[in-house]
Short mmCIF file of C-alpha atoms and ligand atoms in Angstrom, two decimals:
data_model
loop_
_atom_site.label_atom_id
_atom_site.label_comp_id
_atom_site.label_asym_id
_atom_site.label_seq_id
_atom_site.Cartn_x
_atom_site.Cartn_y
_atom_site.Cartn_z
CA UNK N 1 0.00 0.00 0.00
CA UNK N 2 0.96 3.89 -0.68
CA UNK N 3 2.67 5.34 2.17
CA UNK N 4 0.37 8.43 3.60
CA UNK N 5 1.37 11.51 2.93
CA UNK N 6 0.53 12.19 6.54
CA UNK N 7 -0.21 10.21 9.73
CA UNK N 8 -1.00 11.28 12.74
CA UNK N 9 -0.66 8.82 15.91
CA UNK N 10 -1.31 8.98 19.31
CA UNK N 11 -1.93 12.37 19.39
CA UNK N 12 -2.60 13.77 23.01
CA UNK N 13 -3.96 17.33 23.92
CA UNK N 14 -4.91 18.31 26.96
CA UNK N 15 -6.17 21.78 27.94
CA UNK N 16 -7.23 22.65 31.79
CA UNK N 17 -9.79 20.40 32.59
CA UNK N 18 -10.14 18.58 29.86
CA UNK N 19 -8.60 15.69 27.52
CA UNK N 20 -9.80 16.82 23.89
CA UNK N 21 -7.68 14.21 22.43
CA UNK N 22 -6.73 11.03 23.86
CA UNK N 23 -4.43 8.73 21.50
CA UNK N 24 -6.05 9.88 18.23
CA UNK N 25 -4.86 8.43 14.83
CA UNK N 26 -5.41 9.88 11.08
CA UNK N 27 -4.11 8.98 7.91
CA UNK N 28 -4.26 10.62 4.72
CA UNK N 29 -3.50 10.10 1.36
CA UNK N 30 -2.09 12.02 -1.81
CA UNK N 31 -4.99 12.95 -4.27
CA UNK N 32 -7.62 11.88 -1.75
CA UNK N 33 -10.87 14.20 -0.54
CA UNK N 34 -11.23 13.13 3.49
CA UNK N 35 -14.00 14.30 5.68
CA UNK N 36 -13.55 14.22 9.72
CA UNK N 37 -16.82 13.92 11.14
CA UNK N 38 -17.53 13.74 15.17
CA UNK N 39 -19.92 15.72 17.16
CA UNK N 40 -19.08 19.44 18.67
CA UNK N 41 -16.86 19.20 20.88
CA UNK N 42 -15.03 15.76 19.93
CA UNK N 43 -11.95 17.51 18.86
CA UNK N 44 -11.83 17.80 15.04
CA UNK N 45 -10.75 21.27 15.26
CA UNK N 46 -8.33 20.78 17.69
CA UNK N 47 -6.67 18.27 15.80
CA UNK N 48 -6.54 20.28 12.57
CA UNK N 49 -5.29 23.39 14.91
CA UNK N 50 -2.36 20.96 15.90
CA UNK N 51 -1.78 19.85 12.16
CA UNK N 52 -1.31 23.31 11.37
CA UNK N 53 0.92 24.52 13.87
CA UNK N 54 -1.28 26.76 16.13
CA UNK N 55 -1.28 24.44 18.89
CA UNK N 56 1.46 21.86 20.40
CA UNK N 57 0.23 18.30 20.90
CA UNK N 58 0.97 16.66 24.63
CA UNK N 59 1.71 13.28 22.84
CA UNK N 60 1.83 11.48 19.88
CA UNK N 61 3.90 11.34 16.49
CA UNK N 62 3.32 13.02 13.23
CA UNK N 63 4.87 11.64 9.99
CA UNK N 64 4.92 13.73 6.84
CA UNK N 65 5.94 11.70 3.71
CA UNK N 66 7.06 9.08 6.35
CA UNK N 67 9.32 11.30 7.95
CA UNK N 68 8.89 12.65 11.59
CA UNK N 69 7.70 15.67 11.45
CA UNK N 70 7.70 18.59 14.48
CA UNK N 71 5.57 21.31 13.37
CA UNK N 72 6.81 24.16 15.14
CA UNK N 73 4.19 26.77 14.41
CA UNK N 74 1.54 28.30 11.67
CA UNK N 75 4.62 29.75 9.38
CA UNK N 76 6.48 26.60 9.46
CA UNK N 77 3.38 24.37 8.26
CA UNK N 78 2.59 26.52 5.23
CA UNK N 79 6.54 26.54 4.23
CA UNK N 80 5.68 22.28 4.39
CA UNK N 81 2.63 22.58 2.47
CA UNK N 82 -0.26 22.50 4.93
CA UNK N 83 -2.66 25.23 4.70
CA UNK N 84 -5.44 25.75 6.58
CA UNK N 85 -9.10 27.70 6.50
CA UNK N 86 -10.02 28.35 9.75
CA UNK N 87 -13.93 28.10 11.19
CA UNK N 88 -13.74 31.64 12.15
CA UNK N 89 -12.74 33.64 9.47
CA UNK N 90 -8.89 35.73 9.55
CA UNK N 91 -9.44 38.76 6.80
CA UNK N 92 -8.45 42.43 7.34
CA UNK N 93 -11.71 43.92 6.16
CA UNK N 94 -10.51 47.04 4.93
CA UNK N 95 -7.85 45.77 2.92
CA UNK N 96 -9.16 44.66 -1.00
CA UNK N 97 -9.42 40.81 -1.49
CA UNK N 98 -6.23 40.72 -3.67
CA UNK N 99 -4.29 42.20 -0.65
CA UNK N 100 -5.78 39.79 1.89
CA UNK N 101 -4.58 36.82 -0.62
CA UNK N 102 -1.13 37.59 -0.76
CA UNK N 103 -1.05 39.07 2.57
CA UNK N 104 2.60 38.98 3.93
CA UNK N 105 3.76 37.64 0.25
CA UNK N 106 3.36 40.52 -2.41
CA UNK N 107 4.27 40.63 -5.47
CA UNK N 108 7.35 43.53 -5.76
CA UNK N 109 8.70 45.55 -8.31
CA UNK N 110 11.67 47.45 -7.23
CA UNK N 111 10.79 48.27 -3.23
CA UNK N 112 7.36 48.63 -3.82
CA UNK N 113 4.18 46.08 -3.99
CA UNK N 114 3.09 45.25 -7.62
CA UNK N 115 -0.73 45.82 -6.99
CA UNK N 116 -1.46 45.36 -11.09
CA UNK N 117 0.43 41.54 -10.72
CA UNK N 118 -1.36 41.00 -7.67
CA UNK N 119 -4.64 41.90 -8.50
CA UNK N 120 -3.86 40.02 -11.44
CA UNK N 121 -3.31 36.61 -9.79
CA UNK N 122 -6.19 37.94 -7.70
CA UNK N 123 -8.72 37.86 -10.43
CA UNK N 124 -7.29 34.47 -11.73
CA UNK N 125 -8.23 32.59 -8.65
CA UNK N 126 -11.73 34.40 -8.11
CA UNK N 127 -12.55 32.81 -11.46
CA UNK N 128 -11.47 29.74 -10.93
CA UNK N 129 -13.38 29.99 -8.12
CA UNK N 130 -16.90 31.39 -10.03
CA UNK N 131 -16.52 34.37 -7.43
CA UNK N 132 -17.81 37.51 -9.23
CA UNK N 133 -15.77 40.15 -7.51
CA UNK N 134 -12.59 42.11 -8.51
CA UNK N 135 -10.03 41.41 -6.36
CA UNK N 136 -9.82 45.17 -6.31
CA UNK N 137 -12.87 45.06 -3.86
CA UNK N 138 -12.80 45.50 -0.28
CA UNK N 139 -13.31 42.39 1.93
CA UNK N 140 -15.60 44.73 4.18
CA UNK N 141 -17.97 44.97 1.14
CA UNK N 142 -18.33 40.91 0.97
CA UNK N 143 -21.03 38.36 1.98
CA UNK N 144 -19.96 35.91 4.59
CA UNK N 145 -19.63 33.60 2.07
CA UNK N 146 -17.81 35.63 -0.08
CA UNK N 147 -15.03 36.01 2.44
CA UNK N 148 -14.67 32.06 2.99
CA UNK N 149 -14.64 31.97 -0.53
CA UNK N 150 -11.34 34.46 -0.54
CA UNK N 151 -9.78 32.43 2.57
CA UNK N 152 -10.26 29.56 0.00
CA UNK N 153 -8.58 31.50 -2.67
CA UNK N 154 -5.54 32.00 -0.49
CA UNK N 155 -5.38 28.35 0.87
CA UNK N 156 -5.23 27.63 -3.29
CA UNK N 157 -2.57 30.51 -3.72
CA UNK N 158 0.10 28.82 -1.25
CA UNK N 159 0.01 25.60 -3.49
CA UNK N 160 -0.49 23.56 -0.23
CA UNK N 161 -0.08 19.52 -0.39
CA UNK N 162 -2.69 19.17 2.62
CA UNK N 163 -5.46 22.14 2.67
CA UNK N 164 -7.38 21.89 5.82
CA UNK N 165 -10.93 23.18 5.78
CA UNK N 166 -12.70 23.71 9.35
CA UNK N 167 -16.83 23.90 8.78
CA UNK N 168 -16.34 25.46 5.64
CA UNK N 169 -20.01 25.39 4.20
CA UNK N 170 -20.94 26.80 7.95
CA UNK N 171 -21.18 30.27 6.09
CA UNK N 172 -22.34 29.21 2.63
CA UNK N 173 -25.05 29.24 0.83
CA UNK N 174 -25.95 25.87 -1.34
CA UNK N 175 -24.70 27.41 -4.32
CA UNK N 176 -21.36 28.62 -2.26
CA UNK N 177 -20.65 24.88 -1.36
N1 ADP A 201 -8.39 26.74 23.54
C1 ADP A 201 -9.08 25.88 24.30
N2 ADP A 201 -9.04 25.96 25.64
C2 ADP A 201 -9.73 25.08 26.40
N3 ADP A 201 -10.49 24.09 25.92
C3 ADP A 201 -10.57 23.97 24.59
C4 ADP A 201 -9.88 24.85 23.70
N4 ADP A 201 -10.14 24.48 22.43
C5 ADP A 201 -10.96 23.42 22.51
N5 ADP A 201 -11.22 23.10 23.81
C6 ADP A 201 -12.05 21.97 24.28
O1 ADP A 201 -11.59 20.81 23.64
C7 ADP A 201 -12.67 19.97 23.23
C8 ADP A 201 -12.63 19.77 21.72
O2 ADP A 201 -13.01 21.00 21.08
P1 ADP A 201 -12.93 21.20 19.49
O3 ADP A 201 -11.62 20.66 19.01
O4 ADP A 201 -13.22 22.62 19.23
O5 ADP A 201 -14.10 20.25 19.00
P2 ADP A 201 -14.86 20.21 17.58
O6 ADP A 201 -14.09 21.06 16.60
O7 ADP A 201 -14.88 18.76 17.21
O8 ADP A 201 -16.23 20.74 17.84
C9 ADP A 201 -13.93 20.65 23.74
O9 ADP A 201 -14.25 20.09 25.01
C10 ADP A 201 -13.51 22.10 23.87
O10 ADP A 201 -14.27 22.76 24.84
MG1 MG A 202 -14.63 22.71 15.38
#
């Protein structure tokens, strides 16, 4: 059988009070859709939180490409590929949706940001997503599901081997999903 791209073992969190994970396993593989499915409060998002660097596990091994992996925080999972789109939604709202995309990773020319290349690339993933919006517009302007749609467009933008959606049709309409 293919080796998983990741696996998860063991994995132990504890915060005060309570055990949200307790010797959890996961496996995934390369080119595969997989849906985590538990009732609130079983620890999905924990898990995923801990996949993605924003919290430390208590316990447990995680293999990337069979390799041990420590994920040391959000900045070093997106450098190994794992993006993720959290439940509550991280936008600056009066930035445009281009800006919020490439947030942190502009495109330059000389010193200064190259706002016609981003805006650019910024149109190129609102169409692949079927979002009608310039990504000249301001995030404040958006729908709900407008702006998951834009945290989607980023997730897509860092080329990501794992992307990690939280609830992500929580905010959608029918359509949206
Ligand atoms: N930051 C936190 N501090 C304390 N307890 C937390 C924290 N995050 C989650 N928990 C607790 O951990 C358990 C799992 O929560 P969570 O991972 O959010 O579940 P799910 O996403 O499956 O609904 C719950 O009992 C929740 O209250
Ligand atoms: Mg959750």
């Amino acid at each position: 059988m293919k080796t998983p791209i990741l696996k998860m073992t063991n994995i132990i969190k504890e915060f005060p009070g309570v055990k949200a994970l307790d010797g959890v396993n996961l496996e995934l593989y390369e080119g595969k859709v997989m849906a985590l499915m538990g009732e609130n409060g079983a620890g999905k998002s924990t898990l995923m939180k801990i996949l993605s660097g924003v919290y430390k596990k208590d316990g447990g091994q995680i293999f990337y490409n069979g390799v041990e992996e420590d994920i040391k925080g959000p900045k070093d999972a997106t450098k190994k590929g794992i993006a993720i789109i959290h439940q509550e939604l991280n936008l600056i709202k009066d930035l445009s949706i281009g800006e919020n995309i490439f947030l942190g990773r502009e495109f330059k020319k000389g010193f200064r940001v190259d706002f016609n290349k981003l805006h650019e690339e910024g149109d190129k993933l609102l169409k692949k997503l079927n979002v009608n919006r310039s990504s000249r517009d301001l995030v404040e302007k958006l729908s709900l599901g407008e702006q998951q749609m834009v945290e989607i467009a980023k997730a897509l933008s860092l080329d990501a081997k794992i992307i990690i959606m939280d609830e992500p049709t929580d905010a959608l309409t029918e359509t949206e999903t």
